[in-house]
XYZ file of C-alpha atoms in Angstrom:
379
model
C 27.693 -67.767 -33.618
C 25.400 -66.128 -31.082
C 22.673 -68.535 -29.892
C 19.212 -67.597 -31.149
C 16.946 -65.871 -30.522
C 18.648 -62.541 -29.945
C 18.185 -58.848 -30.576
C 21.161 -56.936 -31.904
C 21.583 -53.149 -32.031
C 24.134 -51.512 -34.337
C 26.071 -48.486 -33.132
C 26.748 -47.234 -36.658
C 23.045 -47.147 -37.561
C 22.128 -45.570 -34.229
C 24.652 -42.765 -34.630
C 23.468 -42.098 -38.187
C 19.952 -41.467 -36.874
C 21.207 -39.321 -34.018
C 23.308 -37.168 -36.327
C 20.279 -36.482 -38.512
C 18.111 -35.669 -35.483
C 20.725 -33.271 -34.122
C 21.035 -31.563 -37.519
C 17.263 -31.067 -37.786
C 17.137 -29.712 -34.231
C 19.833 -27.164 -34.941
C 18.591 -26.056 -38.369
C 14.944 -25.912 -37.307
C 15.639 -24.378 -33.880
C 13.511 -27.077 -32.252
C 14.323 -29.122 -29.172
C 14.077 -32.818 -30.030
C 13.842 -35.053 -26.978
C 13.856 -38.831 -26.640
C 10.732 -40.817 -25.780
C 11.375 -43.733 -23.448
C 8.162 -45.439 -24.523
C 9.890 -46.334 -27.791
C 13.320 -47.210 -26.435
C 14.365 -47.981 -22.870
C 17.569 -49.862 -23.671
C 19.528 -47.879 -21.114
C 22.914 -49.345 -21.950
C 22.777 -47.417 -25.233
C 21.885 -44.135 -23.515
C 25.529 -42.995 -23.194
C 25.627 -42.855 -27.007
C 22.248 -41.112 -27.268
C 23.375 -38.679 -24.579
C 26.158 -37.422 -26.862
C 23.436 -35.937 -29.063
C 20.312 -35.510 -26.887
C 20.145 -35.071 -23.111
C 16.433 -34.426 -22.630
C 13.617 -36.949 -22.580
C 9.900 -37.437 -22.219
C 8.484 -39.747 -19.563
C 5.014 -41.110 -18.925
C 5.707 -43.090 -15.782
C 7.853 -42.873 -12.676
C 10.038 -45.676 -13.998
C 10.758 -43.775 -17.226
C 11.412 -40.617 -15.210
C 13.895 -42.401 -12.982
C 15.627 -44.066 -15.930
C 16.212 -40.683 -17.548
C 17.515 -39.086 -14.362
C 19.918 -41.955 -13.769
C 21.215 -42.564 -17.288
C 20.406 -39.717 -19.691
C 19.811 -36.257 -18.251
C 17.832 -34.199 -15.779
C 15.625 -32.386 -18.285
C 12.470 -34.506 -18.311
C 9.177 -33.538 -19.932
C 6.484 -35.558 -18.178
C 3.052 -36.390 -19.520
C 0.620 -38.860 -17.961
C -3.028 -39.418 -18.882
C -3.708 -39.109 -15.152
C -1.701 -38.301 -12.021
C -2.426 -39.472 -8.489
C -1.815 -37.983 -5.067
C 0.832 -40.646 -4.508
C 2.725 -40.160 -7.776
C 2.466 -36.442 -8.485
C 4.931 -35.224 -5.812
C 7.546 -37.579 -7.293
C 6.885 -36.338 -10.831
C 7.102 -32.770 -9.550
C 10.476 -33.380 -7.939
C 12.034 -34.994 -11.033
C 10.497 -33.106 -13.962
C 11.261 -29.838 -15.707
C 7.952 -29.815 -17.607
C 4.648 -31.409 -16.634
C 1.783 -31.698 -19.087
C -1.751 -32.340 -17.847
C -4.340 -34.281 -19.810
C -7.322 -32.300 -18.532
C -8.140 -28.976 -16.940
C -9.454 -30.829 -13.884
C -6.045 -32.445 -13.336
C -4.297 -29.104 -13.838
C -6.527 -27.321 -11.320
C -6.070 -30.148 -8.819
C -2.277 -30.207 -8.897
C -1.175 -26.721 -9.966
C -1.298 -25.420 -6.369
C 1.395 -27.989 -5.528
C 3.463 -26.823 -8.499
C 3.065 -23.176 -7.518
C 4.204 -23.859 -3.950
C 7.098 -26.017 -5.155
C 8.310 -23.316 -7.555
C 8.595 -20.766 -4.744
C 11.714 -22.464 -3.375
C 12.818 -24.916 -6.083
C 16.233 -24.279 -7.636
C 14.676 -24.929 -11.036
C 11.019 -24.151 -11.683
C 8.645 -26.646 -13.255
C 6.743 -25.445 -16.320
C 3.155 -26.651 -16.785
C 1.381 -27.482 -20.008
C -1.936 -28.822 -21.207
C -2.484 -31.532 -23.771
C -4.909 -30.426 -26.477
C -6.710 -32.483 -29.093
C -6.670 -30.957 -32.607
C -8.944 -33.769 -33.881
C -6.877 -34.149 -37.028
C -6.627 -37.858 -37.742
C -3.869 -38.920 -40.120
C -3.351 -42.417 -38.614
C -5.146 -45.379 -40.153
C -4.697 -47.833 -37.258
C -7.114 -46.940 -34.456
C -5.051 -48.481 -31.644
C -2.317 -45.911 -32.377
C -4.610 -42.992 -33.187
C -5.019 -40.519 -30.292
C -7.464 -38.360 -32.258
C -10.256 -40.846 -32.911
C -13.759 -39.852 -31.750
C -14.071 -40.543 -28.056
C -10.348 -40.184 -27.448
C -9.329 -39.896 -23.790
C -6.353 -37.708 -24.718
C -6.360 -33.938 -24.550
C -8.708 -30.993 -24.182
C -11.003 -29.722 -26.930
C -10.854 -26.068 -27.916
C -14.523 -25.664 -26.967
C -13.679 -26.604 -23.375
C -10.968 -23.973 -22.901
C -11.701 -20.619 -21.250
C -11.026 -17.446 -23.215
C -8.033 -16.747 -20.977
C -5.746 -19.591 -19.987
C -5.446 -20.214 -16.243
C -2.463 -18.830 -14.380
C 0.507 -21.170 -14.643
C -0.264 -22.784 -18.009
C 2.829 -22.122 -20.106
C 2.447 -24.508 -23.025
C 0.355 -26.786 -25.181
C 1.164 -30.362 -26.052
C -0.431 -32.355 -28.847
C 0.294 -35.855 -30.080
C -1.464 -36.791 -33.312
C 1.095 -38.675 -35.408
C 2.506 -42.190 -35.702
C 5.472 -42.875 -37.994
C 4.185 -39.935 -40.023
C 5.581 -37.446 -42.529
C 6.239 -33.730 -42.283
C 3.229 -33.214 -44.547
C 1.058 -35.011 -42.003
C 2.453 -32.657 -39.371
C 1.561 -29.708 -41.573
C -2.086 -30.875 -41.645
C -2.133 -31.170 -37.855
C -0.578 -27.713 -37.435
C -3.260 -26.248 -39.717
C -5.927 -27.884 -37.551
C -4.204 -26.594 -34.413
C -4.171 -23.022 -35.739
C -7.809 -23.273 -36.766
C -9.005 -24.517 -33.380
C -6.486 -23.141 -30.881
C -5.109 -20.113 -32.728
C -6.426 -17.652 -30.159
C -4.273 -19.117 -27.413
C -1.071 -19.893 -29.349
C 0.473 -16.370 -29.234
C 0.270 -16.490 -25.424
C 2.261 -19.719 -25.027
C 5.868 -20.058 -23.945
C 6.234 -23.468 -25.600
C 4.553 -25.915 -27.942
C 5.295 -29.629 -27.705
C 4.377 -31.360 -30.986
C 4.566 -34.830 -29.492
C 5.893 -37.882 -31.278
C 5.389 -39.768 -34.517
C 7.803 -37.638 -36.578
C 9.684 -40.354 -38.467
C 12.396 -38.047 -39.757
C 15.014 -40.828 -40.039
C 12.949 -42.900 -42.465
C 14.235 -42.943 -46.026
C 12.329 -40.410 -48.098
C 11.243 -38.237 -45.170
C 11.398 -34.588 -46.262
C 13.543 -33.045 -43.528
C 13.817 -29.828 -45.529
C 10.055 -29.431 -45.403
C 10.052 -30.149 -41.651
C 12.683 -27.472 -41.061
C 10.677 -24.979 -43.130
C 7.611 -25.719 -40.980
C 9.623 -24.988 -37.850
C 10.985 -21.752 -39.284
C 7.461 -20.735 -40.222
C 6.261 -21.327 -36.670
C 9.130 -19.249 -35.302
C 8.187 -16.371 -37.598
C 4.538 -16.658 -36.582
C 5.194 -17.094 -32.846
C 8.668 -15.672 -32.137
C 8.404 -16.067 -28.356
C 7.324 -19.706 -28.398
C 9.820 -22.546 -27.907
C 9.267 -25.588 -30.132
C 9.636 -29.152 -28.843
C 9.343 -32.590 -30.460
C 9.536 -36.000 -28.843
C 9.786 -38.622 -31.596
C 10.105 -42.215 -30.467
C 10.697 -44.403 -33.500
C 12.971 -41.900 -35.230
C 15.766 -42.416 -32.713
C 16.098 -46.171 -33.190
C 14.460 -46.683 -36.593
C 16.194 -49.548 -38.437
C 18.982 -49.746 -35.871
C 18.431 -53.326 -34.685
C 17.248 -56.783 -35.735
C 15.891 -59.955 -34.194
C 17.745 -63.086 -35.269
C 15.786 -66.309 -34.918
C 15.969 -69.898 -36.120
C 13.516 -72.268 -37.785
C 12.784 -75.226 -35.490
C 10.124 -77.095 -37.454
C 7.948 -76.829 -40.556
C 4.286 -77.899 -40.509
C 1.565 -77.742 -43.136
C -2.228 -77.514 -42.981
C -4.814 -76.547 -45.597
C -1.990 -75.915 -48.038
C -0.300 -73.370 -45.730
C 3.319 -74.016 -44.765
C 4.287 -72.652 -41.357
C 7.880 -72.421 -40.219
C 7.882 -72.461 -36.414
C 10.706 -70.301 -35.059
C 12.366 -70.037 -31.647
C 10.854 -66.590 -31.046
C 7.296 -65.381 -30.563
C 5.396 -62.568 -32.239
C 3.127 -62.327 -29.206
C 6.004 -62.198 -26.725
C 8.877 -60.613 -28.621
C 7.305 -58.655 -31.516
C 3.843 -57.630 -30.267
C 3.565 -54.663 -32.635
C 3.415 -57.128 -35.536
C 0.082 -58.341 -34.170
C -1.195 -54.996 -32.878
C -0.557 -52.869 -35.965
C -0.541 -55.371 -37.677
C 2.480 -55.458 -39.955
C 4.853 -57.922 -41.567
C 8.530 -57.171 -40.889
C 11.090 -57.534 -43.629
C 13.337 -60.610 -43.467
C 16.888 -60.370 -44.771
C 16.871 -63.929 -46.136
C 13.517 -63.666 -47.965
C 13.378 -63.918 -51.746
C 13.174 -60.887 -53.981
C 9.812 -59.861 -55.401
C 10.959 -60.914 -58.866
C 11.650 -64.530 -57.853
C 8.646 -66.309 -59.350
C 9.825 -69.721 -58.131
C 10.016 -68.721 -54.450
C 8.155 -70.795 -51.871
C 5.607 -69.161 -49.547
C 5.757 -69.615 -45.763
C 3.972 -68.301 -42.739
C 6.110 -67.824 -39.613
C 4.713 -69.225 -36.399
C 5.874 -68.260 -32.935
C 6.791 -70.756 -30.229
C 4.050 -69.802 -27.769
C 0.704 -71.561 -27.282
C -1.300 -68.562 -28.502
C -3.223 -69.635 -31.615
C -2.744 -66.248 -33.249
C 1.014 -66.184 -32.687
C 1.877 -66.104 -36.373
C 2.468 -63.640 -39.198
C 2.695 -64.235 -42.923
C 3.398 -64.657 -45.654
C 6.991 -64.507 -46.831
C 8.567 -66.160 -49.864
C 11.940 -67.902 -49.892
C 14.106 -69.101 -52.756
C 14.843 -72.394 -51.004
C 12.709 -74.581 -48.744
C 12.996 -73.631 -45.085
C 14.551 -76.356 -42.971
C 15.145 -76.668 -39.221
C 18.316 -74.784 -38.315
C 17.831 -72.021 -40.903
C 18.510 -68.596 -39.388
C 16.191 -65.718 -40.238
C 16.921 -62.059 -39.558
C 13.792 -60.019 -38.876
C 14.772 -56.457 -39.643
C 14.073 -53.247 -37.708
C 13.313 -54.812 -34.349
C 14.510 -52.159 -31.906
C 12.015 -49.284 -31.610
C 8.757 -50.208 -29.864
C 9.917 -53.840 -29.740
C 12.224 -54.517 -26.800
C 10.152 -52.150 -24.610
C 6.933 -54.107 -25.263
C 8.113 -57.685 -24.854
C 6.646 -60.018 -22.272
C 7.211 -63.473 -20.822
C 3.822 -65.011 -21.601
C 3.950 -68.806 -21.538
C 7.354 -68.592 -19.873
C 8.920 -68.326 -23.312
C 12.639 -67.669 -23.068
C 13.344 -64.023 -23.743
C 15.869 -63.227 -26.507
C 19.248 -62.004 -25.352
C 20.247 -58.446 -26.295
C 23.519 -57.669 -28.067
C 25.245 -54.494 -29.200
C 27.483 -54.244 -32.260
C 29.994 -51.399 -31.849
C 31.358 -49.690 -34.930
C 34.685 -51.405 -34.300
C 34.894 -54.834 -32.755
C 32.747 -57.861 -32.105
C 29.192 -57.857 -30.726
C 28.913 -57.323 -26.974
C 26.299 -59.032 -24.801
C 24.134 -56.442 -23.013
C 21.619 -58.748 -21.344
C 20.846 -62.427 -21.113
C 17.624 -63.644 -19.521
C 17.182 -66.601 -17.215
C 14.484 -68.585 -15.453
C 14.981 -66.303 -12.455
C 13.873 -63.299 -14.549
C 10.615 -65.081 -15.337
C 10.129 -66.298 -11.789
C 10.988 -63.052 -10.039
C 8.427 -61.010 -12.009
C 5.854 -62.641 -9.732
C 7.983 -62.529 -6.578
């Protein structure tokens, strides 16, 4: 048995998602690119690269990871560029989206000069804010009042500046095609005068097309409708979660059980704060494979506590058919997207190892972490 705690990613589940994404891309005539902010497990990129070769990057590290392990078509967006970073983004990107007109005007002269001799020209875009909020959790909502993301329609000139080829919006988070339809209606209402002049439209992320029940037929019809309305405009999507949705788990073990004020807490050898931060940020309670069914009226309720010193490092409650005892293994489901990329080593807590389960054969160790990994972060 693999020592806990460990993440495990399943090839079969990953390929199932990728096949669906490729099918939607082909039927909807939309380019679907991978977002590194949701998944940077580069040892799985050879599989992803069989289906998708383009990516979106929001840092130089993500840009470099794509160029080295996935493909050389990189759509870059950063909330802000600097004089030190922009030349590097320019050299490695195929598309660069600016968050403000001020940033575009500052750096477009560099792009224009670069494109005079570059073997492949860089296309520039502008992030716009359609102010259509369909996300309930503010920390993940880029369209809340006071958002720092994107340009308002009222701030755009009647004619777009030379060199602006596309618009980019990001207004969704694990959302449906019907949520996208609402955002597209808002986009038409506010930015409709500029849309016919664009070469491309990037609809950002949050399109959870691999979730059970997602209406991919409706999504494809939306894309076909956009093509009919704007026949010269290329369509782009950059979903994050959809690529690795329900493709991996975190296996942990109960180490102790404590009780206070009538609340039982099973302390595990993993940490929500360190290894599953989205559970605290969203917040949400992940499914556990070993938990009791909803119809089990005799099940016992437990909170799970992490093994860090943070007081709030716990999530609950789950119900189990049998009392939890030290040594009991628990499988926290769907712990790949937005999980491994956000982990940290707070408190020096040992980081879970990462495993990969091929379709045929035994699990393969991708990465094991040591004291040196913790130490060298501060070297």
